[in-house]
Short mmCIF file of C-alpha atoms and ligand atoms in Angstrom, two decimals:
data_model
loop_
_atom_site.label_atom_id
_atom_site.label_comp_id
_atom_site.label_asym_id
_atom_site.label_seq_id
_atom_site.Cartn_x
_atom_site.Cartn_y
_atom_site.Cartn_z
CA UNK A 1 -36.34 151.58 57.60
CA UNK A 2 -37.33 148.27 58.25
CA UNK A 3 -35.78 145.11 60.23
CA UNK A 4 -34.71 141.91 58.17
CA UNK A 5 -33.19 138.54 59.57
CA UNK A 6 -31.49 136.51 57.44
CA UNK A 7 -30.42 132.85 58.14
CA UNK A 8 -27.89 131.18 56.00
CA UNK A 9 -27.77 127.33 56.05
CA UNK A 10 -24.51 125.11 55.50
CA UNK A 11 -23.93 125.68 52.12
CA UNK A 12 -24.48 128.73 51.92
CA UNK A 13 -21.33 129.34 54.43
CA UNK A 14 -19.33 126.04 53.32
CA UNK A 15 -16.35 128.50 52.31
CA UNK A 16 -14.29 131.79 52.74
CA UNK A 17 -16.16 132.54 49.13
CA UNK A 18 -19.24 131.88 50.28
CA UNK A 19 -18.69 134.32 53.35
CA UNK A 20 -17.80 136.65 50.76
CA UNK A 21 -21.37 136.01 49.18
CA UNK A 22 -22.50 136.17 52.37
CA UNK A 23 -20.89 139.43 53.50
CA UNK A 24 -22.08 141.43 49.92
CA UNK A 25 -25.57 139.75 50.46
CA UNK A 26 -25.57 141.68 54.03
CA UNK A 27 -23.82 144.53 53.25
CA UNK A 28 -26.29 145.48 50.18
CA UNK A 29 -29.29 146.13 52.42
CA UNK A 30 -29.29 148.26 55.39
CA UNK A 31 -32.15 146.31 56.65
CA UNK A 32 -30.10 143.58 57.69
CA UNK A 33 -29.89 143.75 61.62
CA UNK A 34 -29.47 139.83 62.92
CA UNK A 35 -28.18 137.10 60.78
CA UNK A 36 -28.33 133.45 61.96
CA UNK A 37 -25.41 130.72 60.74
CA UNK A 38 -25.16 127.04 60.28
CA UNK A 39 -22.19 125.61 60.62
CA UNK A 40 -20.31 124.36 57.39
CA UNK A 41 -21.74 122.60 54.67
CA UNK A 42 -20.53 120.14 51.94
CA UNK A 43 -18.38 121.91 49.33
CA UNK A 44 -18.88 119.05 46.85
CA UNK A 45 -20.05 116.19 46.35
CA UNK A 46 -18.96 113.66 48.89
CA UNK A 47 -17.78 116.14 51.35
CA UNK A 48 -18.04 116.34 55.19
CA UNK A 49 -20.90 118.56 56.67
CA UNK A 50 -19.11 119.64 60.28
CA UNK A 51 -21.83 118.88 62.42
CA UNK A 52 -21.45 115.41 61.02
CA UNK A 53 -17.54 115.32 61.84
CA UNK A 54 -18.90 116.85 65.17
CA UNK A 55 -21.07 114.19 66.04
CA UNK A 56 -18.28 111.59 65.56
CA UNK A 57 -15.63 112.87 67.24
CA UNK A 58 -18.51 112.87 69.98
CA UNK A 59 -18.98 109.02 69.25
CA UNK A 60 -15.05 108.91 69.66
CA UNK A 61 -14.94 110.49 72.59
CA UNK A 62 -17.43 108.82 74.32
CA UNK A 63 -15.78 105.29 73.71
CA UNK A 64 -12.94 106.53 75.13
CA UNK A 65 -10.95 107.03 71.84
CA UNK A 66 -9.18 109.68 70.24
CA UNK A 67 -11.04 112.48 68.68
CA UNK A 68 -8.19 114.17 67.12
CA UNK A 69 -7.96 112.98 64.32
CA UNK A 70 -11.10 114.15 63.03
CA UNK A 71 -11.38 117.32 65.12
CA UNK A 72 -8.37 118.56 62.96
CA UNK A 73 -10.55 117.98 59.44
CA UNK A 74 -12.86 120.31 61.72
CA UNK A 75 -9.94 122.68 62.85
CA UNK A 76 -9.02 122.88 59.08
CA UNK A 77 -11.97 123.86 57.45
CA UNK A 78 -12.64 126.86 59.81
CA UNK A 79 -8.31 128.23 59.84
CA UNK A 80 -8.62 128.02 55.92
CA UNK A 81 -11.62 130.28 56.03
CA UNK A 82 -10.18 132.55 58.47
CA UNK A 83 -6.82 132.77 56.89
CA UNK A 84 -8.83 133.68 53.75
CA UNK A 85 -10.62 135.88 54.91
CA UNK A 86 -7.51 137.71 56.33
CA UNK A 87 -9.00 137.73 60.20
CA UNK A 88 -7.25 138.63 62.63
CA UNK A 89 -8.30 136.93 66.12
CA UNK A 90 -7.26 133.45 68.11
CA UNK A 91 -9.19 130.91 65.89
CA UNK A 92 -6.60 128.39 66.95
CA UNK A 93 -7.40 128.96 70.10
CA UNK A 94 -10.43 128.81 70.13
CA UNK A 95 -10.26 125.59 68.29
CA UNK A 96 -8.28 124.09 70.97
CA UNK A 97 -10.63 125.24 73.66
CA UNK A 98 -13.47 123.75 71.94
CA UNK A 99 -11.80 120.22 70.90
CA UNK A 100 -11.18 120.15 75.20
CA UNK A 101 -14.53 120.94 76.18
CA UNK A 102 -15.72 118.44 73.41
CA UNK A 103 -13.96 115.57 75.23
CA UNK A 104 -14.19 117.09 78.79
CA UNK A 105 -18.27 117.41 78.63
CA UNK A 106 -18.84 114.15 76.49
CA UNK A 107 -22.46 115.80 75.36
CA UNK A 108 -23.42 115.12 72.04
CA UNK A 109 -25.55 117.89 71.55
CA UNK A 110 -22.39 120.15 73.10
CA UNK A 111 -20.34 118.71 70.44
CA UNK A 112 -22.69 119.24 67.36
CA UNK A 113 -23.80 122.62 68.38
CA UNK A 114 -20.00 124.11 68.34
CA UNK A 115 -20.32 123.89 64.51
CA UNK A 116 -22.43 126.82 64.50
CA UNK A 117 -20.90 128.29 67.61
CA UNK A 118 -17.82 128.75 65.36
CA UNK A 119 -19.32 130.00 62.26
CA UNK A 120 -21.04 132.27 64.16
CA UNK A 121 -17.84 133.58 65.58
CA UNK A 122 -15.93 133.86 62.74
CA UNK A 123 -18.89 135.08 61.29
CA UNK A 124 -19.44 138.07 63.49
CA UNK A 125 -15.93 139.18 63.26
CA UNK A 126 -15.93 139.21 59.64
CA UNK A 127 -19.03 141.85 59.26
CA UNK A 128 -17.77 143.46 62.31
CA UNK A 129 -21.07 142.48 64.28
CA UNK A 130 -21.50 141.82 67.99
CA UNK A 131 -21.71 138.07 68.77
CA UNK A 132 -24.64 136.73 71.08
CA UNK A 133 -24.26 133.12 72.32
CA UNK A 134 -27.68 130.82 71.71
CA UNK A 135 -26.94 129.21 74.72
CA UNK A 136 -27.80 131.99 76.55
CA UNK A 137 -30.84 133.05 74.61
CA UNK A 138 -32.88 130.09 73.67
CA UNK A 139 -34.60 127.93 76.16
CA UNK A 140 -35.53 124.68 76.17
CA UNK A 141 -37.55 123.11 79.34
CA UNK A 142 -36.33 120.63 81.72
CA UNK A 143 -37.68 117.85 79.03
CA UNK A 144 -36.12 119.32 76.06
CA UNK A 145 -39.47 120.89 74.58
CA UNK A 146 -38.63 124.66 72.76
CA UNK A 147 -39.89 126.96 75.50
CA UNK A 148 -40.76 129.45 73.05
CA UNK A 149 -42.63 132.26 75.26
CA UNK A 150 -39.56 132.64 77.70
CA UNK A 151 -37.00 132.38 74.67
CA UNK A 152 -38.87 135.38 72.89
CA UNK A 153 -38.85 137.61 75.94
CA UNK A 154 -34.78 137.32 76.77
CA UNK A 155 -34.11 137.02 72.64
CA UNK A 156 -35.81 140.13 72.48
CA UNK A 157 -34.19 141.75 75.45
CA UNK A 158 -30.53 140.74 74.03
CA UNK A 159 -31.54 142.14 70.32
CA UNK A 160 -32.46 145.89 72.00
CA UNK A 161 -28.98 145.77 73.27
CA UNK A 162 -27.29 145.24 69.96
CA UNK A 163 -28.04 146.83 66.75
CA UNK A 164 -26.38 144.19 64.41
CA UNK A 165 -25.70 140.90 65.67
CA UNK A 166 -25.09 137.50 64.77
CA UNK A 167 -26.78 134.63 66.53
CA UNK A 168 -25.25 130.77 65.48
CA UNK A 169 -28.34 128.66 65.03
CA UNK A 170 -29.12 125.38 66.20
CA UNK A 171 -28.75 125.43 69.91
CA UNK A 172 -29.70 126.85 73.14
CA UNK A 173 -30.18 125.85 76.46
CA UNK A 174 -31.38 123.76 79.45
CA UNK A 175 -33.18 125.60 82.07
CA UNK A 176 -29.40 124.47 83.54
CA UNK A 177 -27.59 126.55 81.24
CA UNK A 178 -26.66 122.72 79.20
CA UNK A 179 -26.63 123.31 75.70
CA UNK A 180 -29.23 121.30 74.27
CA UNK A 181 -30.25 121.12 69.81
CA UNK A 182 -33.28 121.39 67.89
CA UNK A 183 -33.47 118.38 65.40
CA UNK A 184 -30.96 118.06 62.65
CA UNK A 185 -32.23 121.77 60.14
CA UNK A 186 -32.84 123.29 62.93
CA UNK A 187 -30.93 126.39 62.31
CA UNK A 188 -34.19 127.47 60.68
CA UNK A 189 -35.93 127.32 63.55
CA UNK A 190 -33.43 129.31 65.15
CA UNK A 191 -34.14 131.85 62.60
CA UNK A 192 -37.58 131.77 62.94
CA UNK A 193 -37.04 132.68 66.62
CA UNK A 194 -34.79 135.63 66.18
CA UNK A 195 -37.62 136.87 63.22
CA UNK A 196 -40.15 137.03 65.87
CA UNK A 197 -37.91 138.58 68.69
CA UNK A 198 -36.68 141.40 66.73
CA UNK A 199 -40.07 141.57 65.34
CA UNK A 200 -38.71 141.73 61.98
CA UNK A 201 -41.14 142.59 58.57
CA UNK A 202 -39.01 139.27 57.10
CA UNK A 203 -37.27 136.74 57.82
CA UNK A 204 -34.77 135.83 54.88
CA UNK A 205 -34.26 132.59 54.53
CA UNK A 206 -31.14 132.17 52.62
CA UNK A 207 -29.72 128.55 50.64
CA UNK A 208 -28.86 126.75 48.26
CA UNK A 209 -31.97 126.87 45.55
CA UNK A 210 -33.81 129.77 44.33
CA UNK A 211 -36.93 128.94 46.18
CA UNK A 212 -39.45 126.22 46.79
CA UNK A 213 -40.10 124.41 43.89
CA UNK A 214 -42.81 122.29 43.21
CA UNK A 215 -41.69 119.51 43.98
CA UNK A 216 -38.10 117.96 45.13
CA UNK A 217 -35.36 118.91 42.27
CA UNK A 218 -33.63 115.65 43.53
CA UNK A 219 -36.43 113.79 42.28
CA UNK A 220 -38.57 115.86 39.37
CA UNK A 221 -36.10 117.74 36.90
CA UNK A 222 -36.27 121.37 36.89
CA UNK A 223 -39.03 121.99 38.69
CA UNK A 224 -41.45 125.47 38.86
CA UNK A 225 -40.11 127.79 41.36
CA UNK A 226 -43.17 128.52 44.16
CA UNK A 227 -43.71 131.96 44.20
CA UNK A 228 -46.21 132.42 46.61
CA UNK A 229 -47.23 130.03 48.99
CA UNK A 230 -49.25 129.82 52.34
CA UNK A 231 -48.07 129.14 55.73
CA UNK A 232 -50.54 125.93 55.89
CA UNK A 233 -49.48 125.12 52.49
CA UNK A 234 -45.55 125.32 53.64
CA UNK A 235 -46.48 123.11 57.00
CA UNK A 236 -48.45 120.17 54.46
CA UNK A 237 -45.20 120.26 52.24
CA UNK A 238 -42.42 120.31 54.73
CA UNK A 239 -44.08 117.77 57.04
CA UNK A 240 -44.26 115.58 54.16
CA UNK A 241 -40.91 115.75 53.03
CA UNK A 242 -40.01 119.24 51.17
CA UNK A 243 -36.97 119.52 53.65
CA UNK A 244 -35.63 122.91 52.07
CA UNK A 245 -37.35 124.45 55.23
CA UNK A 246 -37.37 122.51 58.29
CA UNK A 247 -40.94 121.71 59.43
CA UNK A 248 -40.93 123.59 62.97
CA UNK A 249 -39.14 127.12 61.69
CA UNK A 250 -42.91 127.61 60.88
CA UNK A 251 -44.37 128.68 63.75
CA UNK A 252 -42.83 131.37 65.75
CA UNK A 253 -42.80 133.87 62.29
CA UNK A 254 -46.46 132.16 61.01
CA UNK A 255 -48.07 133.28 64.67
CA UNK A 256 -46.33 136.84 64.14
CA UNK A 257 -47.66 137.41 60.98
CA UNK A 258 -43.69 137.48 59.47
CA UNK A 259 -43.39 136.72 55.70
CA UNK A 260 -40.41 134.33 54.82
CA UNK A 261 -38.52 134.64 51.82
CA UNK A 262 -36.57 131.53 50.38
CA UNK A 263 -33.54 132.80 48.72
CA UNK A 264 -30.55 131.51 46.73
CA UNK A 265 -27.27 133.00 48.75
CA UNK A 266 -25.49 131.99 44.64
CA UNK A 267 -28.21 134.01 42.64
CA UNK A 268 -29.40 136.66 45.21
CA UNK A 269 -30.94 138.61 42.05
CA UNK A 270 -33.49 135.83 42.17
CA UNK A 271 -37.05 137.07 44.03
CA UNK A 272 -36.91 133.21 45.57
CA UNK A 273 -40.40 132.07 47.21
CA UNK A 274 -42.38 134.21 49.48
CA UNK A 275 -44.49 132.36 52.54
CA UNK A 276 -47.37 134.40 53.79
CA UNK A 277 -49.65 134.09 56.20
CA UNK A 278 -52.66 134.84 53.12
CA UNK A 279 -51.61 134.41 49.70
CA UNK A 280 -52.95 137.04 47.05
CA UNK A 281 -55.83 135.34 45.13
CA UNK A 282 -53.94 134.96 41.78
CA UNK A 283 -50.80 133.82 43.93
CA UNK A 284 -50.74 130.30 41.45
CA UNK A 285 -50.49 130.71 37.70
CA UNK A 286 -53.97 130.92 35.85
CA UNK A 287 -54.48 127.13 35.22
CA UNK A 288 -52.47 125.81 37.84
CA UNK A 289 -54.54 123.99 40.62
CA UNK A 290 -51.91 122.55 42.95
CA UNK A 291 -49.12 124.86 44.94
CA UNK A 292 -46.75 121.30 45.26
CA UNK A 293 -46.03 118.07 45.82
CA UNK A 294 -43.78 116.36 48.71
CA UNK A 295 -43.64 112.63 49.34
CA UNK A 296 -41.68 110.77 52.46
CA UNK A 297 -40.96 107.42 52.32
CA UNK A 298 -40.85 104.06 55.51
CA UNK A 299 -44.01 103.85 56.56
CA UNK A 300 -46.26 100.83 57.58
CA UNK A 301 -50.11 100.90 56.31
CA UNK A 302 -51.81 98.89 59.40
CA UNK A 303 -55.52 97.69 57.48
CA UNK A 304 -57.95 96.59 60.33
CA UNK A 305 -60.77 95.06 58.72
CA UNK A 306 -64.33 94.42 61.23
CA UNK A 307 -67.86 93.87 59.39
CA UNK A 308 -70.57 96.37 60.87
CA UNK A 309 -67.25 97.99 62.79
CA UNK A 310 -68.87 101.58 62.17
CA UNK A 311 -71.69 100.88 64.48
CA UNK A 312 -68.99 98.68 67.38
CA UNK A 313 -68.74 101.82 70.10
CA UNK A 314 -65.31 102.67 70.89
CA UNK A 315 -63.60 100.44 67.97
CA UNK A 316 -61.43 103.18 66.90
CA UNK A 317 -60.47 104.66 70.45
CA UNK A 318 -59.56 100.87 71.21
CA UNK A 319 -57.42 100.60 68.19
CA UNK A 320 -55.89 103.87 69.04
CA UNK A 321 -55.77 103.07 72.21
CA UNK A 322 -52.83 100.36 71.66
CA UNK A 323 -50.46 102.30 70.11
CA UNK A 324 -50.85 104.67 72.45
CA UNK A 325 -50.28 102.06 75.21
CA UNK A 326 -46.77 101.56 73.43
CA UNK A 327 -45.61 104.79 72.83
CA UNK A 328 -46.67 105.50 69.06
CA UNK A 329 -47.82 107.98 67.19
CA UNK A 330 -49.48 107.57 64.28
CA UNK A 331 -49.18 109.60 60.51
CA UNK A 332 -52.70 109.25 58.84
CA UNK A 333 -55.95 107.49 59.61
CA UNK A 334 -57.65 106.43 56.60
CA UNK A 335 -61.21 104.87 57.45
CA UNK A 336 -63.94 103.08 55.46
CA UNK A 337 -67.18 101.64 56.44
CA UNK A 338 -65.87 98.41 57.37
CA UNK A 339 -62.09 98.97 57.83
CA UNK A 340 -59.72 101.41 59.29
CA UNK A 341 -56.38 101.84 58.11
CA UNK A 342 -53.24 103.18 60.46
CA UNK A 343 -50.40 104.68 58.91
CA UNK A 344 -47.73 105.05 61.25
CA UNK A 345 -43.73 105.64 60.49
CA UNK A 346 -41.86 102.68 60.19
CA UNK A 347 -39.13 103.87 62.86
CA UNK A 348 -41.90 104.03 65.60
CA UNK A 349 -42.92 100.62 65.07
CA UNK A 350 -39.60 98.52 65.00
CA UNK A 351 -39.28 97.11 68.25
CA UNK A 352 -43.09 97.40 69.20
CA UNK A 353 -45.15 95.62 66.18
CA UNK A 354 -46.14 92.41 67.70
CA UNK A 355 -46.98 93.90 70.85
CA UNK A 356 -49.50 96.47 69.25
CA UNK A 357 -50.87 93.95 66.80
CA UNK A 358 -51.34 91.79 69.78
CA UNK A 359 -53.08 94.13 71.81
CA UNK A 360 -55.52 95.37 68.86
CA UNK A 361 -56.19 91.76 68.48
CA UNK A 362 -57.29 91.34 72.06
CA UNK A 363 -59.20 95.02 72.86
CA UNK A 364 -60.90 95.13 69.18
CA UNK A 365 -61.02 91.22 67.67
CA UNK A 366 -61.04 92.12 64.15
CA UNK A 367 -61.57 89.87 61.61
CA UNK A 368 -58.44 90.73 59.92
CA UNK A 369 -55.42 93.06 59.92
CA UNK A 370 -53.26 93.20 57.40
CA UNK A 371 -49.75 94.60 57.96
CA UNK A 372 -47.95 96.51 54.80
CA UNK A 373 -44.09 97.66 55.33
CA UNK A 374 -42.47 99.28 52.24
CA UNK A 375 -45.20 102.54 51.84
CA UNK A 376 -44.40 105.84 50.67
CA UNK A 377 -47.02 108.87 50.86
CA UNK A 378 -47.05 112.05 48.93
CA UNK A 379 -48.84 114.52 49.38
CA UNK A 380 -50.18 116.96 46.71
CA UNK A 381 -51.18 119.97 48.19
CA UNK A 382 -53.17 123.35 47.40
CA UNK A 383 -55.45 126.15 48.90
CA UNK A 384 -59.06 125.19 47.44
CA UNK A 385 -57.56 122.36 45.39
CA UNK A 386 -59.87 119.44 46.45
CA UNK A 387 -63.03 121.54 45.38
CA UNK A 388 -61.73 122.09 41.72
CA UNK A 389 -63.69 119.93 39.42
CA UNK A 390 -61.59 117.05 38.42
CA UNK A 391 -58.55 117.22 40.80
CA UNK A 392 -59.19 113.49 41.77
CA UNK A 393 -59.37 112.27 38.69
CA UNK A 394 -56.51 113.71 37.47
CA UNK A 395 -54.28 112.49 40.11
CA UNK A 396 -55.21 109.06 40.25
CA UNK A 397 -55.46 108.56 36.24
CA UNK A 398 -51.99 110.30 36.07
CA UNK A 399 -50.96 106.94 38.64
CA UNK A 400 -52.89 104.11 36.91
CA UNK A 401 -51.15 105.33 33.46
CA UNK A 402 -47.60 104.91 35.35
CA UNK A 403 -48.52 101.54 36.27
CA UNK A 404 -48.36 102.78 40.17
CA UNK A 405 -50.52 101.02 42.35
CA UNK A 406 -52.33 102.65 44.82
CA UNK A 407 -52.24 101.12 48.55
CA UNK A 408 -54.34 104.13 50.56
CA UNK A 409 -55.75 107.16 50.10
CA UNK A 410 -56.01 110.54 52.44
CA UNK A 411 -58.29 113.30 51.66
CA UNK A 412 -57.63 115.86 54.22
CA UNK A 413 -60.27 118.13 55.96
CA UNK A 414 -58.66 120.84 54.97
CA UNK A 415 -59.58 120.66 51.16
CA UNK A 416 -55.85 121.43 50.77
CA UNK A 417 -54.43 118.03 50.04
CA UNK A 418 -54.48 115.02 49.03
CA UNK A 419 -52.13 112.36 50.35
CA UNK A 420 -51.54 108.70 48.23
CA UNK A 421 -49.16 105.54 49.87
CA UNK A 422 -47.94 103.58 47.32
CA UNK A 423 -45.10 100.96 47.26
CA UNK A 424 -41.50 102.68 47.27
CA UNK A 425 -40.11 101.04 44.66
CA UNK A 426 -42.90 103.30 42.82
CA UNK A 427 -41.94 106.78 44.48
CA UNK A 428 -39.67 108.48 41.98
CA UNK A 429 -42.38 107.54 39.22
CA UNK A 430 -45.18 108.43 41.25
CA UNK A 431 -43.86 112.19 42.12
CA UNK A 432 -43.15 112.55 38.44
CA UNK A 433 -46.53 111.52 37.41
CA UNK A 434 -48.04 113.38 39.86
CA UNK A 435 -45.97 116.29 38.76
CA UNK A 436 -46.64 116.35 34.97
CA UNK A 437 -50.32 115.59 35.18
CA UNK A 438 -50.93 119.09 37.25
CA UNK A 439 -47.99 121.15 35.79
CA UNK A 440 -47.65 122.97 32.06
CA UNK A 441 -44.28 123.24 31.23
P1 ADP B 501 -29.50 124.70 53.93
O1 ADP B 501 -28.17 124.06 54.05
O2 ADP B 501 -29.44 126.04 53.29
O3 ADP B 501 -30.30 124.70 55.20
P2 ADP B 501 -30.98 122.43 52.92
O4 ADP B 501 -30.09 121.43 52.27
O5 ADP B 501 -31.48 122.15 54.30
O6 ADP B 501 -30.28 123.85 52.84
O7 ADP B 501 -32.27 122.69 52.02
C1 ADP B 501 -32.13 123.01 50.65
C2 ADP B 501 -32.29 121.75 49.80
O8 ADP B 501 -33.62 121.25 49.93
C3 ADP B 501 -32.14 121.97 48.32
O9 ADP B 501 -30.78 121.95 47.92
C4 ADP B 501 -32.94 120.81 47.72
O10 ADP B 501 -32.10 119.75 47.37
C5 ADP B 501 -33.85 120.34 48.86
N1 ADP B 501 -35.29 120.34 48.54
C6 ADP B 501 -36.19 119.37 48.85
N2 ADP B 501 -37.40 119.67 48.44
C7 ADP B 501 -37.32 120.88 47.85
C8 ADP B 501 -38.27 121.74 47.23
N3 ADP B 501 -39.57 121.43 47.13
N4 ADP B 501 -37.82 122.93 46.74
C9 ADP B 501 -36.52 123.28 46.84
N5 ADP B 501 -35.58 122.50 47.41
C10 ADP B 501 -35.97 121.32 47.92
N1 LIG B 502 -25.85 122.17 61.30
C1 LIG B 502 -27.08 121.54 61.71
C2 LIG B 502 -27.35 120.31 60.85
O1 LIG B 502 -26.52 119.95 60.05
C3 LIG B 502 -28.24 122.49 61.71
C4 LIG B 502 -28.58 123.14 60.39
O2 LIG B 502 -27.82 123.02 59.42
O3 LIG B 502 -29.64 123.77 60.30
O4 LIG B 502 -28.36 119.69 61.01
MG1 MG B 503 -31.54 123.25 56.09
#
């Protein structure tokens, strides 16, 4: 017998029939020791996700208004399920207890985690499994950072002691015992975490679509399910925008050598997508050069332009140098003989652009820098793809025929990607392109 973890995100647990889903799902595989829950999802369209409603009945709290009002949209969602589902322990209780602390502790990451705190409960009384608290088996440090050698050696303590649990997602603690949250996903991290403790052979990532697809269904209509994908391919796609996995739920199962396996919690028949530390050789379809395509949009191209620059010691360390100085990070660094181009997110810049272009002016007196708001990048990515005869061509030819204009260009190291900014008004056009110039159907 082996040891599987599943995680189920929001929509897969939005309802008392998706717990039923969720319960046949478990119940089908005797494998199933530790399943991780997100709180509620939308239902439909235009519905309330609970840790949003969480987070603003934080926001009421902490300007001293009322949060009642929309704790009880909160309240309601998780007595309908329980009343549903028939069980029988103090929900309303608990609900009460929880809408006091909310407003006693005025913590917004308190407030948001509860949403899976709840779910978790409810949960673990519906398949009958024990019930262990994040709080108290996750660990962040003093500065909020994972700390993800002392979280695996207490998670894996707890999971000896319990043969079947369920562990809410999304939270843990300050070295304090505060509750503190990974970024907004991050119940897949949480996953992740648990995969590696219990030292799982999979960790079953369960939601909404039947796997990765090539590229964003929002975007490209009916995309090609990913079969078979790398780890490194999965970190290039989710960094740039594939969200159906959050980017950091990578690396606690990629170091353990722990496959994930994308799933479809409506169509659990489906094989979903499979992320392995090495793919099999023939993991893409015979003709098929590219594994996907993921794009992200805000970004600001910074073009510093210096004749004879490549032979200036320390130009680039300067330039670097000054957004360092301000606190930013930056995306991509593009360089030519005579120019160097910055990408950098547009939320890092907002309150700091004069200051940096200032600075770059002084330490590096270029001849000109040219400042570009508006970019989007994709990336199209693939093991080996940059070597294949052609792949350039293709891509860029499959851009010029869409009338997209191209504003940088990012070949990777890796030979694994290859990453365009264009203008956003040109995204959706771009990904399509993109798409159909590299994919049969
Ligand atoms: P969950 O609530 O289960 O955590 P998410 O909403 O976080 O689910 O992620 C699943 C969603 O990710 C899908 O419904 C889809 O809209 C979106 N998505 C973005 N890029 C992709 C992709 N390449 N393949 C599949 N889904 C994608
Ligand atoms: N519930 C949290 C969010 O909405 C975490 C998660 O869903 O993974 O971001
Ligand atoms: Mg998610």
């Amino acid at each position: 017998m082996g040891i599987k973890v599943a995680k189920f995100g929001g929509s897969s647990l939005c309802d008392a029939e998706h717990f039923r889903k969720v319960k046949a799902i478990i119940e089908s595989d005797p494998d199933y020791r530790y399943v991780v829950p997100s709180a509620p999802g939308k239902r439909f369209d235009g519905d309330e996700k609970i840790t949003d409603l969480l987070y603003q009945c934080h926001r009421q709290v902490e300007s001293n208004r009322s949060h009642e009002e929309i704790f009880k949209k909160i309240a309601d969602r998780y007595l309908g399920i329980a009343r549903e589902l028939g069980l029988d322990f103090d929900v309303e209780g608990l609900l009460i207890e929880t809408s006091n602390a909310i407003r006693q502790y005025k913590n917004p990451d308190f407030a948001a985690s509860r949403g899976e705190y709840l779910n978790g409960m409810l949960l673990s009384k519906y398949l009958g499994w024990d019930f262990i608290d994040a709080q108290d088996v996750v660990k962040f440090d003093r500065q909020g950072s994972f700390a993800s050698e002392w979280t695996n050696e207490i998670m894996r303590e707890a999971l000896q002691k319990h043969s079947h649990a369920v562990i809410p997602g999304f939270y843990g603690s300050y070295p304090n015992g505060d509750v503190h949250t990974f970024s907004r996903g991050g119940s897949d991290i949480s996953g992740a975490i648990v995969a590696r403790a219990a030292q799982a052979d999979v960790y079953v990532n369960w939601t909404d679509v039947s796997g990765f697809m090539m590229a964003d269904p929002r975007i490209v209509k009916n995309p090609k399910c990913i079969r078979e994908l790398s780890y490194r391919e999965l970190r290039e796609l989710s960094y740039m925008g594939a969200t159906v996995l959050h980017e950091d739920a990578i690396f606690p199962v990629h170091k353990a050598g722990i496959p994930t396996n994308i799933r479809n919690t409506n169509a659990p028949e489906d094989p979903g997508t499979m992320i392995v530390v090495n793919p099999s050789p023939d993991h893409r379809p015979g003709d098929q050069i590219i594994t996907g395509i993921a794009g992200h949009k805000n970004f600001t191209l910074l073009s510093i332009e210096k004749a004879m620059m490549n032979s200036e010691y320390g130009f680039g360390r300067r330039v670097l140098q000054a957004l360092e100085d301000f606190g930013v990070s930056f995306e991509h660094l593009p360089t030519g003989i005579d120019t160097m181009s910055v990408v950098v997110a547009d939320k890092e810049l907002v309150t700091r652009k004069d200051q940096i272009i200032q600075r770059i002016q002084q330490t590096c007196q270029p001849d000109s820098i040219e400042i570009s708001a508006g970019i989007a990048l994709i990336a199209t990515v693939g093991h080996g793809m940059t070597s294949a005869p052609g792949t350039a061509a293709r891509l860029f030819t499959a851009l010029y025929e869409a009338g997209v204009n191209i504003r940088m260009i990012d070949q990777g190291s890796s030979e694994m990607n290859i990453i365009v900014g264009i203008d956003i008004k040109d995204f959706e056009t771009a990904m399509n392109a993109i798409y159909r110039a590299f994919v049969k159907d």
